Amino acid sequence: MKERVTAGAVSVAMLAGLVSVGLTASVGSSPAPVSDTLAQRSHAGKVAEAPAAAQAVQVAAAPATTFASVKPSYYDQLRARLKWLPVRYAGQALKTPDVPSRLLLAKAAAQHAGLSEVGLSYRDVYGIINAETSWIPRMGASKDGTPNLGIAQFEPATAKAVGLTDPTDPVQAVHALAVHLKDAAKWSAKRISGLKLSPEQYALKLREGVSIYYNLSSKGRAAWNGRNTKKLPIETRRHIANARIGAREAAELDAQLAQLRGRMANPGMMTAAFGRGD
């Protein structure tokens, strides 16, 4: 499993293409490794349609928060606003949402789940998906062969436990992920409550716990005390790092897109360097 190749800050000139084309540096680089997720899986490196039989897997204990049902029209409105780009992964032709679509989904899901109540935001939603699939919906597999489905790599049992009826639907899956992250943040906060941390350290540790909760089984989570992150499986540590990278990328892209849209709305604000043809 390779470390993720990260791109630097995307230039404003490149973002001009993002608004019309939607292609990001992260799509052009190697996808983030799909590290161990909900039941300490290893990605199988294969792309396939989720088998119908996968939905019959027996359900695990439900988390504290379940995925609240919403009106189909809400999802339909979001789907209508998404734009998709072709991308190749593991020799297969797949699709990935463009940058504005990624940010739209992450923000909508974070707001719907109330992530601000637990100290998280859309950047964390974006970051976890970055760590899971680099925003390329596909199928993975656990070490025991259990499928991991869609853009958020839900196992069927976990998807059913949070009330997600179709983990291969990116719009539903991102919203269910946000709800799952809310539980993860509450769990993480309890695990680090006894540590003496500055606000900055607390924010980092809280997010470490979020990745651990999402990435490991209950048994694996129990081993973490907030101090022993370096002793966790390498896949989990990569997940933490890739989620952190993704969250930073989300903030940078959001700011740069906002700046670009402002310039497009006010052409007179373009700099000479940006507009000249030499």
PDB file of C-alpha atoms in Angstrom:
ATOM      1  CA  MET A   1       0.000   0.000   0.000  1.00  0.00           C
ATOM      2  CA  LYS A   2       1.601   3.250  -1.150  1.00  0.00           C
ATOM      3  CA  GLU A   3       1.622   6.553   0.653  1.00  0.00           C
ATOM      4  CA  ARG A   4      -0.631   9.115  -0.951  1.00  0.00           C
ATOM      5  CA  VAL A   5       1.004  11.488  -3.407  1.00  0.00           C
ATOM      6  CA  THR A   6      -0.259  14.931  -2.450  1.00  0.00           C
ATOM      7  CA  ALA A   7      -0.435  17.974  -4.634  1.00  0.00           C
ATOM      8  CA  GLY A   8       0.473  21.420  -3.378  1.00  0.00           C
ATOM      9  CA  ALA A   9      -1.888  24.341  -3.253  1.00  0.00           C
ATOM     10  CA  VAL A  10      -3.853  24.637  -6.477  1.00  0.00           C
ATOM     11  CA  SER A  11      -3.128  27.853  -8.343  1.00  0.00           C
ATOM     12  CA  VAL A  12      -5.857  30.351  -9.142  1.00  0.00           C
ATOM     13  CA  ALA A  13      -5.181  29.801 -12.840  1.00  0.00           C
ATOM     14  CA  MET A  14      -5.805  26.070 -12.422  1.00  0.00           C
ATOM     15  CA  LEU A  15      -8.950  26.791 -10.436  1.00  0.00           C
ATOM     16  CA  ALA A  16     -10.294  28.714 -13.401  1.00  0.00           C
ATOM     17  CA  GLY A  17     -10.434  25.314 -15.041  1.00  0.00           C
ATOM     18  CA  LEU A  18     -11.980  23.809 -11.929  1.00  0.00           C
ATOM     19  CA  VAL A  19     -15.097  25.930 -12.215  1.00  0.00           C
ATOM     20  CA  SER A  20     -15.763  24.820 -15.783  1.00  0.00           C
ATOM     21  CA  VAL A  21     -14.081  21.413 -15.838  1.00  0.00           C
ATOM     22  CA  GLY A  22     -13.817  20.410 -12.182  1.00  0.00           C
ATOM     23  CA  LEU A  23     -10.462  18.583 -12.392  1.00  0.00           C
ATOM     24  CA  THR A  24      -8.301  18.685  -9.256  1.00  0.00           C
ATOM     25  CA  ALA A  25      -4.679  17.926  -8.563  1.00  0.00           C
ATOM     26  CA  SER A  26      -5.763  15.132  -6.237  1.00  0.00           C
ATOM     27  CA  VAL A  27      -7.578  13.344  -9.060  1.00  0.00           C
ATOM     28  CA  GLY A  28      -4.556  13.626 -11.293  1.00  0.00           C
ATOM     29  CA  SER A  29      -2.256  12.138  -8.671  1.00  0.00           C
ATOM     30  CA  SER A  30      -2.344   8.665  -7.226  1.00  0.00           C
ATOM     31  CA  PRO A  31      -5.494   8.027  -5.175  1.00  0.00           C
ATOM     32  CA  ALA A  32      -5.192   7.853  -1.431  1.00  0.00           C
ATOM     33  CA  PRO A  33      -4.653   4.283  -0.286  1.00  0.00           C
ATOM     34  CA  VAL A  34      -7.906   2.780   0.898  1.00  0.00           C
ATOM     35  CA  SER A  35      -6.674   1.946   4.343  1.00  0.00           C
ATOM     36  CA  ASP A  36      -8.329  -0.190   7.000  1.00  0.00           C
ATOM     37  CA  THR A  37     -11.830   1.096   7.661  1.00  0.00           C
ATOM     38  CA  LEU A  38     -14.819   0.104   9.685  1.00  0.00           C
ATOM     39  CA  ALA A  39     -13.689  -3.424  10.512  1.00  0.00           C
ATOM     40  CA  GLN A  40      -9.903  -3.171  10.066  1.00  0.00           C
ATOM     41  CA  ARG A  41     -10.043  -4.096   6.409  1.00  0.00           C
ATOM     42  CA  SER A  42      -7.389  -4.139   3.730  1.00  0.00           C
ATOM     43  CA  HIS A  43      -8.447  -2.860   0.318  1.00  0.00           C
ATOM     44  CA  ALA A  44      -8.657  -5.587  -2.315  1.00  0.00           C
ATOM     45  CA  GLY A  45      -7.650  -3.307  -5.186  1.00  0.00           C
ATOM     46  CA  LYS A  46     -10.593  -4.468  -7.307  1.00  0.00           C
ATOM     47  CA  VAL A  47     -13.437  -2.466  -8.709  1.00  0.00           C
ATOM     48  CA  ALA A  48     -16.828  -4.119  -9.123  1.00  0.00           C
ATOM     49  CA  GLU A  49     -20.492  -3.554  -8.639  1.00  0.00           C
ATOM     50  CA  ALA A  50     -21.668  -4.290  -5.112  1.00  0.00           C
ATOM     51  CA  PRO A  51     -23.290  -7.724  -5.064  1.00  0.00           C
ATOM     52  CA  ALA A  52     -26.959  -7.743  -4.123  1.00  0.00           C
ATOM     53  CA  ALA A  53     -26.224 -10.457  -1.565  1.00  0.00           C
ATOM     54  CA  ALA A  54     -24.067  -8.011   0.341  1.00  0.00           C
ATOM     55  CA  GLN A  55     -27.167  -6.327   1.692  1.00  0.00           C
ATOM     56  CA  ALA A  56     -28.074  -9.514   3.561  1.00  0.00           C
ATOM     57  CA  VAL A  57     -25.073  -9.396   5.906  1.00  0.00           C
ATOM     58  CA  GLN A  58     -26.174  -9.501   9.535  1.00  0.00           C
ATOM     59  CA  VAL A  59     -26.298  -6.202  11.372  1.00  0.00           C
ATOM     60  CA  ALA A  60     -23.818  -5.158  14.057  1.00  0.00           C
ATOM     61  CA  ALA A  61     -24.803  -3.180  17.132  1.00  0.00           C
ATOM     62  CA  ALA A  62     -26.255   0.161  16.089  1.00  0.00           C
ATOM     63  CA  PRO A  63     -24.312   3.341  16.975  1.00  0.00           C
ATOM     64  CA  ALA A  64     -25.745   6.001  19.245  1.00  0.00           C
ATOM     65  CA  THR A  65     -26.928   8.080  16.300  1.00  0.00           C
ATOM     66  CA  THR A  66     -28.733   6.669  13.284  1.00  0.00           C
ATOM     67  CA  PHE A  67     -28.855   8.173   9.833  1.00  0.00           C
ATOM     68  CA  ALA A  68     -31.989  10.346   9.830  1.00  0.00           C
ATOM     69  CA  SER A  69     -34.254   9.808   6.864  1.00  0.00           C
ATOM     70  CA  VAL A  70     -34.777  12.838   4.683  1.00  0.00           C
ATOM     71  CA  LYS A  71     -37.167  13.635   1.879  1.00  0.00           C
ATOM     72  CA  PRO A  72     -36.090  12.165  -1.459  1.00  0.00           C
ATOM     73  CA  SER A  73     -36.394  15.623  -2.998  1.00  0.00           C
ATOM     74  CA  TYR A  74     -33.492  16.813  -0.825  1.00  0.00           C
ATOM     75  CA  TYR A  75     -31.199  14.180  -2.306  1.00  0.00           C
ATOM     76  CA  ASP A  76     -32.592  14.740  -5.786  1.00  0.00           C
ATOM     77  CA  GLN A  77     -31.796  18.446  -5.590  1.00  0.00           C
ATOM     78  CA  LEU A  78     -28.235  17.681  -4.564  1.00  0.00           C
ATOM     79  CA  ARG A  79     -27.793  15.056  -7.286  1.00  0.00           C
ATOM     80  CA  ALA A  80     -28.977  17.526  -9.896  1.00  0.00           C
ATOM     81  CA  ARG A  81     -26.182  19.904  -8.897  1.00  0.00           C
ATOM     82  CA  LEU A  82     -23.354  17.368  -9.013  1.00  0.00           C
ATOM     83  CA  LYS A  83     -20.919  17.180 -11.891  1.00  0.00           C
ATOM     84  CA  TRP A  84     -18.831  14.075 -12.550  1.00  0.00           C
ATOM     85  CA  LEU A  85     -15.510  13.544 -14.276  1.00  0.00           C
ATOM     86  CA  PRO A  86     -14.039  10.370 -15.772  1.00  0.00           C
ATOM     87  CA  VAL A  87     -11.063   8.873 -13.938  1.00  0.00           C
ATOM     88  CA  ARG A  88      -9.173   5.584 -14.186  1.00  0.00           C
ATOM     89  CA  TYR A  89      -8.578   3.460 -11.093  1.00  0.00           C
ATOM     90  CA  ALA A  90      -7.144  -0.069 -10.985  1.00  0.00           C
ATOM     91  CA  GLY A  91      -7.529  -0.299 -14.736  1.00  0.00           C
ATOM     92  CA  GLN A  92     -11.221   0.606 -14.628  1.00  0.00           C
ATOM     93  CA  ALA A  93     -12.994   3.672 -15.985  1.00  0.00           C
ATOM     94  CA  LEU A  94     -14.863   5.292 -13.093  1.00  0.00           C
ATOM     95  CA  LYS A  95     -16.201   8.732 -12.219  1.00  0.00           C
ATOM     96  CA  THR A  96     -15.361  11.239  -9.526  1.00  0.00           C
ATOM     97  CA  PRO A  97     -17.238  14.404  -8.501  1.00  0.00           C
ATOM     98  CA  ASP A  98     -15.557  17.657  -9.452  1.00  0.00           C
ATOM     99  CA  VAL A  99     -14.281  20.045  -6.785  1.00  0.00           C
ATOM    100  CA  PRO A 100     -17.422  22.187  -6.415  1.00  0.00           C
ATOM    101  CA  SER A 101     -19.491  18.996  -6.147  1.00  0.00           C
ATOM    102  CA  ARG A 102     -17.223  17.557  -3.462  1.00  0.00           C
ATOM    103  CA  LEU A 103     -17.450  20.705  -1.413  1.00  0.00           C
ATOM    104  CA  LEU A 104     -21.204  20.929  -1.931  1.00  0.00           C
ATOM    105  CA  LEU A 105     -21.704  17.369  -0.669  1.00  0.00           C
ATOM    106  CA  ALA A 106     -19.350  17.769   2.275  1.00  0.00           C
ATOM    107  CA  LYS A 107     -20.957  21.022   3.403  1.00  0.00           C
ATOM    108  CA  ALA A 108     -24.522  19.774   2.995  1.00  0.00           C
ATOM    109  CA  ALA A 109     -23.774  16.586   4.936  1.00  0.00           C
ATOM    110  CA  ALA A 110     -21.928  18.385   7.724  1.00  0.00           C
ATOM    111  CA  GLN A 111     -24.755  20.867   8.186  1.00  0.00           C
ATOM    112  CA  HIS A 112     -27.439  18.182   8.084  1.00  0.00           C
ATOM    113  CA  ALA A 113     -25.615  16.094  10.724  1.00  0.00           C
ATOM    114  CA  GLY A 114     -24.872  19.086  12.967  1.00  0.00           C
ATOM    115  CA  LEU A 115     -21.138  18.392  13.037  1.00  0.00           C
ATOM    116  CA  SER A 116     -20.405  21.836  14.442  1.00  0.00           C
ATOM    117  CA  GLU A 117     -21.976  20.609  17.692  1.00  0.00           C
ATOM    118  CA  VAL A 118     -19.038  18.220  18.193  1.00  0.00           C
ATOM    119  CA  GLY A 119     -16.237  20.437  16.909  1.00  0.00           C
ATOM    120  CA  LEU A 120     -16.131  19.118  13.345  1.00  0.00           C
ATOM    121  CA  SER A 121     -16.978  20.665   9.974  1.00  0.00           C
ATOM    122  CA  TYR A 122     -17.303  19.957   6.260  1.00  0.00           C
ATOM    123  CA  ARG A 123     -13.503  19.764   6.125  1.00  0.00           C
ATOM    124  CA  ASP A 124     -13.614  16.611   8.228  1.00  0.00           C
ATOM    125  CA  VAL A 125     -16.206  15.013   5.954  1.00  0.00           C
ATOM    126  CA  TYR A 126     -14.040  15.851   2.957  1.00  0.00           C
ATOM    127  CA  GLY A 127     -10.931  14.564   4.734  1.00  0.00           C
ATOM    128  CA  ILE A 128     -12.362  11.183   5.715  1.00  0.00           C
ATOM    129  CA  ILE A 129     -13.563  10.537   2.168  1.00  0.00           C
ATOM    130  CA  ASN A 130     -10.144  11.592   0.944  1.00  0.00           C
ATOM    131  CA  ALA A 131      -8.619   8.947   3.207  1.00  0.00           C
ATOM    132  CA  GLU A 132     -11.143   6.307   2.160  1.00  0.00           C
ATOM    133  CA  THR A 133     -11.394   6.612  -1.617  1.00  0.00           C
ATOM    134  CA  SER A 134      -9.929   9.931  -2.824  1.00  0.00           C
ATOM    135  CA  TRP A 135     -13.526  10.682  -3.850  1.00  0.00           C
ATOM    136  CA  ILE A 136     -13.672   7.812  -6.351  1.00  0.00           C
ATOM    137  CA  PRO A 137     -16.754   5.668  -5.562  1.00  0.00           C
ATOM    138  CA  ARG A 138     -15.794   2.002  -5.777  1.00  0.00           C
ATOM    139  CA  MET A 139     -15.890  -1.321  -3.994  1.00  0.00           C
ATOM    140  CA  GLY A 140     -13.267  -2.642  -1.591  1.00  0.00           C
ATOM    141  CA  ALA A 141     -13.144  -5.676   0.666  1.00  0.00           C
ATOM    142  CA  SER A 142     -12.340  -6.555   4.251  1.00  0.00           C
ATOM    143  CA  LYS A 143      -9.715  -9.141   5.126  1.00  0.00           C
ATOM    144  CA  ASP A 144     -12.554 -11.618   5.574  1.00  0.00           C
ATOM    145  CA  GLY A 145     -14.024 -10.722   2.184  1.00  0.00           C
ATOM    146  CA  THR A 146     -16.816  -8.474   3.446  1.00  0.00           C
ATOM    147  CA  PRO A 147     -17.487  -5.808   0.804  1.00  0.00           C
ATOM    148  CA  ASN A 148     -16.786  -2.147   1.529  1.00  0.00           C
ATOM    149  CA  LEU A 149     -19.093  -0.093  -0.603  1.00  0.00           C
ATOM    150  CA  GLY A 150     -19.084   3.219  -2.361  1.00  0.00           C
ATOM    151  CA  ILE A 151     -17.477   6.565  -1.817  1.00  0.00           C
ATOM    152  CA  ALA A 152     -17.399   6.165   1.995  1.00  0.00           C
ATOM    153  CA  GLN A 153     -16.513   2.435   2.035  1.00  0.00           C
ATOM    154  CA  PHE A 154     -19.329   1.336   4.320  1.00  0.00           C
ATOM    155  CA  GLU A 155     -19.570  -2.333   5.181  1.00  0.00           C
ATOM    156  CA  PRO A 156     -23.170  -3.533   4.616  1.00  0.00           C
ATOM    157  CA  ALA A 157     -23.710  -4.182   8.328  1.00  0.00           C
ATOM    158  CA  THR A 158     -22.521  -0.723   9.335  1.00  0.00           C
ATOM    159  CA  ALA A 159     -24.529   0.900   6.572  1.00  0.00           C
ATOM    160  CA  LYS A 160     -27.663  -0.851   7.782  1.00  0.00           C
ATOM    161  CA  ALA A 161     -26.881   0.051  11.387  1.00  0.00           C
ATOM    162  CA  VAL A 162     -26.787   3.761  10.562  1.00  0.00           C
ATOM    163  CA  GLY A 163     -29.895   3.487   8.379  1.00  0.00           C
ATOM    164  CA  LEU A 164     -28.146   3.871   5.031  1.00  0.00           C
ATOM    165  CA  THR A 165     -30.180   1.986   2.440  1.00  0.00           C
ATOM    166  CA  ASP A 166     -27.816   2.410  -0.511  1.00  0.00           C
ATOM    167  CA  PRO A 167     -24.107   2.846   0.340  1.00  0.00           C
ATOM    168  CA  THR A 168     -23.303   2.987  -3.385  1.00  0.00           C
ATOM    169  CA  ASP A 169     -25.274   6.246  -3.696  1.00  0.00           C
ATOM    170  CA  PRO A 170     -22.687   8.985  -3.056  1.00  0.00           C
ATOM    171  CA  VAL A 171     -25.231  11.548  -1.871  1.00  0.00           C
ATOM    172  CA  GLN A 172     -26.746   9.254   0.748  1.00  0.00           C
ATOM    173  CA  ALA A 173     -23.364   7.807   1.713  1.00  0.00           C
ATOM    174  CA  VAL A 174     -21.727  11.167   2.389  1.00  0.00           C
ATOM    175  CA  HIS A 175     -24.646  12.166   4.609  1.00  0.00           C
ATOM    176  CA  ALA A 176     -24.487   8.874   6.493  1.00  0.00           C
ATOM    177  CA  LEU A 177     -20.746   9.319   6.898  1.00  0.00           C
ATOM    178  CA  ALA A 178     -21.300  12.715   8.512  1.00  0.00           C
ATOM    179  CA  VAL A 179     -23.701  11.184  11.032  1.00  0.00           C
ATOM    180  CA  HIS A 180     -21.178   8.430  11.730  1.00  0.00           C
ATOM    181  CA  LEU A 181     -18.481  11.072  12.277  1.00  0.00           C
ATOM    182  CA  LYS A 182     -20.652  12.752  14.875  1.00  0.00           C
ATOM    183  CA  ASP A 183     -20.678   9.528  16.893  1.00  0.00           C
ATOM    184  CA  ALA A 184     -16.954   9.192  16.279  1.00  0.00           C
ATOM    185  CA  ALA A 185     -16.264  12.679  17.647  1.00  0.00           C
ATOM    186  CA  LYS A 186     -18.288  11.994  20.799  1.00  0.00           C
ATOM    187  CA  TRP A 187     -16.373   8.755  21.335  1.00  0.00           C
ATOM    188  CA  SER A 188     -13.035  10.460  20.710  1.00  0.00           C
ATOM    189  CA  ALA A 189     -13.828  13.300  23.102  1.00  0.00           C
ATOM    190  CA  LYS A 190     -14.439  10.791  25.888  1.00  0.00           C
ATOM    191  CA  ARG A 191     -11.180   8.958  25.159  1.00  0.00           C
ATOM    192  CA  ILE A 192      -9.091  12.123  25.435  1.00  0.00           C
ATOM    193  CA  SER A 193     -11.040  13.846  28.210  1.00  0.00           C
ATOM    194  CA  GLY A 194      -8.365  13.092  30.807  1.00  0.00           C
ATOM    195  CA  LEU A 195      -5.463  14.488  28.786  1.00  0.00           C
ATOM    196  CA  LYS A 196      -4.037  17.943  29.387  1.00  0.00           C
ATOM    197  CA  LEU A 197      -4.149  19.452  25.913  1.00  0.00           C
ATOM    198  CA  SER A 198      -4.056  22.897  24.408  1.00  0.00           C
ATOM    199  CA  PRO A 199      -6.985  23.774  22.116  1.00  0.00           C
ATOM    200  CA  GLU A 200      -4.809  23.022  19.080  1.00  0.00           C
ATOM    201  CA  GLN A 201      -3.660  19.691  20.500  1.00  0.00           C
ATOM    202  CA  TYR A 202      -7.223  18.798  21.449  1.00  0.00           C
ATOM    203  CA  ALA A 203      -8.439  19.462  17.910  1.00  0.00           C
ATOM    204  CA  LEU A 204      -5.738  17.193  16.471  1.00  0.00           C
ATOM    205  CA  LYS A 205      -6.371  14.407  18.985  1.00  0.00           C
ATOM    206  CA  LEU A 206     -10.123  14.625  18.502  1.00  0.00           C
ATOM    207  CA  ARG A 207      -9.626  14.024  14.790  1.00  0.00           C
ATOM    208  CA  GLU A 208      -7.185  11.198  15.402  1.00  0.00           C
ATOM    209  CA  GLY A 209      -9.951   9.528  17.351  1.00  0.00           C
ATOM    210  CA  VAL A 210     -12.445  10.143  14.560  1.00  0.00           C
ATOM    211  CA  SER A 211     -10.218   8.282  12.096  1.00  0.00           C
ATOM    212  CA  ILE A 212      -9.641   5.489  14.610  1.00  0.00           C
ATOM    213  CA  TYR A 213     -13.371   5.106  15.223  1.00  0.00           C
ATOM    214  CA  TYR A 214     -14.095   5.020  11.503  1.00  0.00           C
ATOM    215  CA  ASN A 215     -11.107   2.834  10.708  1.00  0.00           C
ATOM    216  CA  LEU A 216     -11.074   0.113  13.348  1.00  0.00           C
ATOM    217  CA  SER A 217     -13.346  -2.439  14.930  1.00  0.00           C
ATOM    218  CA  SER A 218     -14.563  -1.963  18.515  1.00  0.00           C
ATOM    219  CA  LYS A 219     -11.689  -4.105  19.753  1.00  0.00           C
ATOM    220  CA  GLY A 220      -9.161  -2.068  17.815  1.00  0.00           C
ATOM    221  CA  ARG A 221     -10.586   1.221  19.063  1.00  0.00           C
ATOM    222  CA  ALA A 222     -10.367   0.120  22.690  1.00  0.00           C
ATOM    223  CA  ALA A 223      -6.579  -0.026  22.471  1.00  0.00           C
ATOM    224  CA  TRP A 224      -6.290   3.719  21.852  1.00  0.00           C
ATOM    225  CA  ASN A 225      -5.853   5.989  24.863  1.00  0.00           C
ATOM    226  CA  GLY A 226      -4.935   9.219  23.094  1.00  0.00           C
ATOM    227  CA  ARG A 227      -1.221   8.745  23.745  1.00  0.00           C
ATOM    228  CA  ASN A 228      -0.350   5.619  21.797  1.00  0.00           C
ATOM    229  CA  THR A 229      -1.284   6.569  18.240  1.00  0.00           C
ATOM    230  CA  LYS A 230       2.173   5.557  16.985  1.00  0.00           C
ATOM    231  CA  LYS A 231       1.458   1.981  18.068  1.00  0.00           C
ATOM    232  CA  LEU A 232      -1.662   1.672  15.930  1.00  0.00           C
ATOM    233  CA  PRO A 233      -1.614  -0.305  12.640  1.00  0.00           C
ATOM    234  CA  ILE A 234       0.173   1.494   9.815  1.00  0.00           C
ATOM    235  CA  GLU A 235      -3.063   1.599   7.798  1.00  0.00           C
ATOM    236  CA  THR A 236      -4.784   3.486  10.590  1.00  0.00           C
ATOM    237  CA  ARG A 237      -1.939   5.962  10.893  1.00  0.00           C
ATOM    238  CA  ARG A 238      -2.089   6.531   7.140  1.00  0.00           C
ATOM    239  CA  HIS A 239      -5.833   7.086   7.442  1.00  0.00           C
ATOM    240  CA  ILE A 240      -5.229   9.766  10.084  1.00  0.00           C
ATOM    241  CA  ALA A 241      -2.616  11.457   7.888  1.00  0.00           C
ATOM    242  CA  ASN A 242      -4.722  11.300   4.724  1.00  0.00           C
ATOM    243  CA  ALA A 243      -7.799  12.634   6.521  1.00  0.00           C
ATOM    244  CA  ARG A 244      -5.705  15.538   7.811  1.00  0.00           C
ATOM    245  CA  ILE A 245      -4.365  16.205   4.300  1.00  0.00           C
ATOM    246  CA  GLY A 246      -7.874  16.090   2.865  1.00  0.00           C
ATOM    247  CA  ALA A 247      -9.247  18.505   5.457  1.00  0.00           C
ATOM    248  CA  ARG A 248      -6.484  20.967   4.661  1.00  0.00           C
ATOM    249  CA  GLU A 249      -7.109  20.530   0.942  1.00  0.00           C
ATOM    250  CA  ALA A 250     -10.815  21.215   1.422  1.00  0.00           C
ATOM    251  CA  ALA A 251     -10.121  24.491   3.207  1.00  0.00           C
ATOM    252  CA  GLU A 252      -7.640  25.599   0.537  1.00  0.00           C
ATOM    253  CA  LEU A 253      -9.898  24.682  -2.372  1.00  0.00           C
ATOM    254  CA  ASP A 254     -12.907  26.340  -0.778  1.00  0.00           C
ATOM    255  CA  ALA A 255     -11.015  29.579  -0.217  1.00  0.00           C
ATOM    256  CA  GLN A 256      -9.509  29.596  -3.687  1.00  0.00           C
ATOM    257  CA  LEU A 257     -12.785  28.803  -5.411  1.00  0.00           C
ATOM    258  CA  ALA A 258     -14.465  31.620  -3.498  1.00  0.00           C
ATOM    259  CA  GLN A 259     -11.692  33.974  -4.572  1.00  0.00           C
ATOM    260  CA  LEU A 260     -11.954  32.854  -8.178  1.00  0.00           C
ATOM    261  CA  ARG A 261     -15.720  33.229  -8.279  1.00  0.00           C
ATOM    262  CA  GLY A 262     -15.343  36.705  -6.832  1.00  0.00           C
ATOM    263  CA  ARG A 263     -12.922  37.619  -9.582  1.00  0.00           C
ATOM    264  CA  MET A 264     -15.194  36.178 -12.248  1.00  0.00           C
ATOM    265  CA  ALA A 265     -18.078  38.231 -10.881  1.00  0.00           C
ATOM    266  CA  ASN A 266     -15.876  41.353 -10.880  1.00  0.00           C
ATOM    267  CA  PRO A 267     -13.584  41.144 -13.933  1.00  0.00           C
ATOM    268  CA  GLY A 268     -12.100  44.529 -13.141  1.00  0.00           C
ATOM    269  CA  MET A 269     -10.433  43.028 -10.101  1.00  0.00           C
ATOM    270  CA  MET A 270      -8.214  40.725 -12.207  1.00  0.00           C
ATOM    271  CA  THR A 271      -4.531  41.473 -11.807  1.00  0.00           C
ATOM    272  CA  ALA A 272      -2.398  42.412 -14.782  1.00  0.00           C
ATOM    273  CA  ALA A 273      -0.329  39.260 -14.303  1.00  0.00           C
ATOM    274  CA  PHE A 274      -3.431  37.053 -14.390  1.00  0.00           C
ATOM    275  CA  GLY A 275      -4.898  38.644 -17.506  1.00  0.00           C
ATOM    276  CA  ARG A 276      -1.876  39.431 -19.684  1.00  0.00           C
ATOM    277  CA  GLY A 277      -1.045  37.246 -22.652  1.00  0.00           C
ATOM    278  CA  ASP A 278       2.790  37.463 -22.706  1.00  0.00           C
TER     279      ASP A 278
END
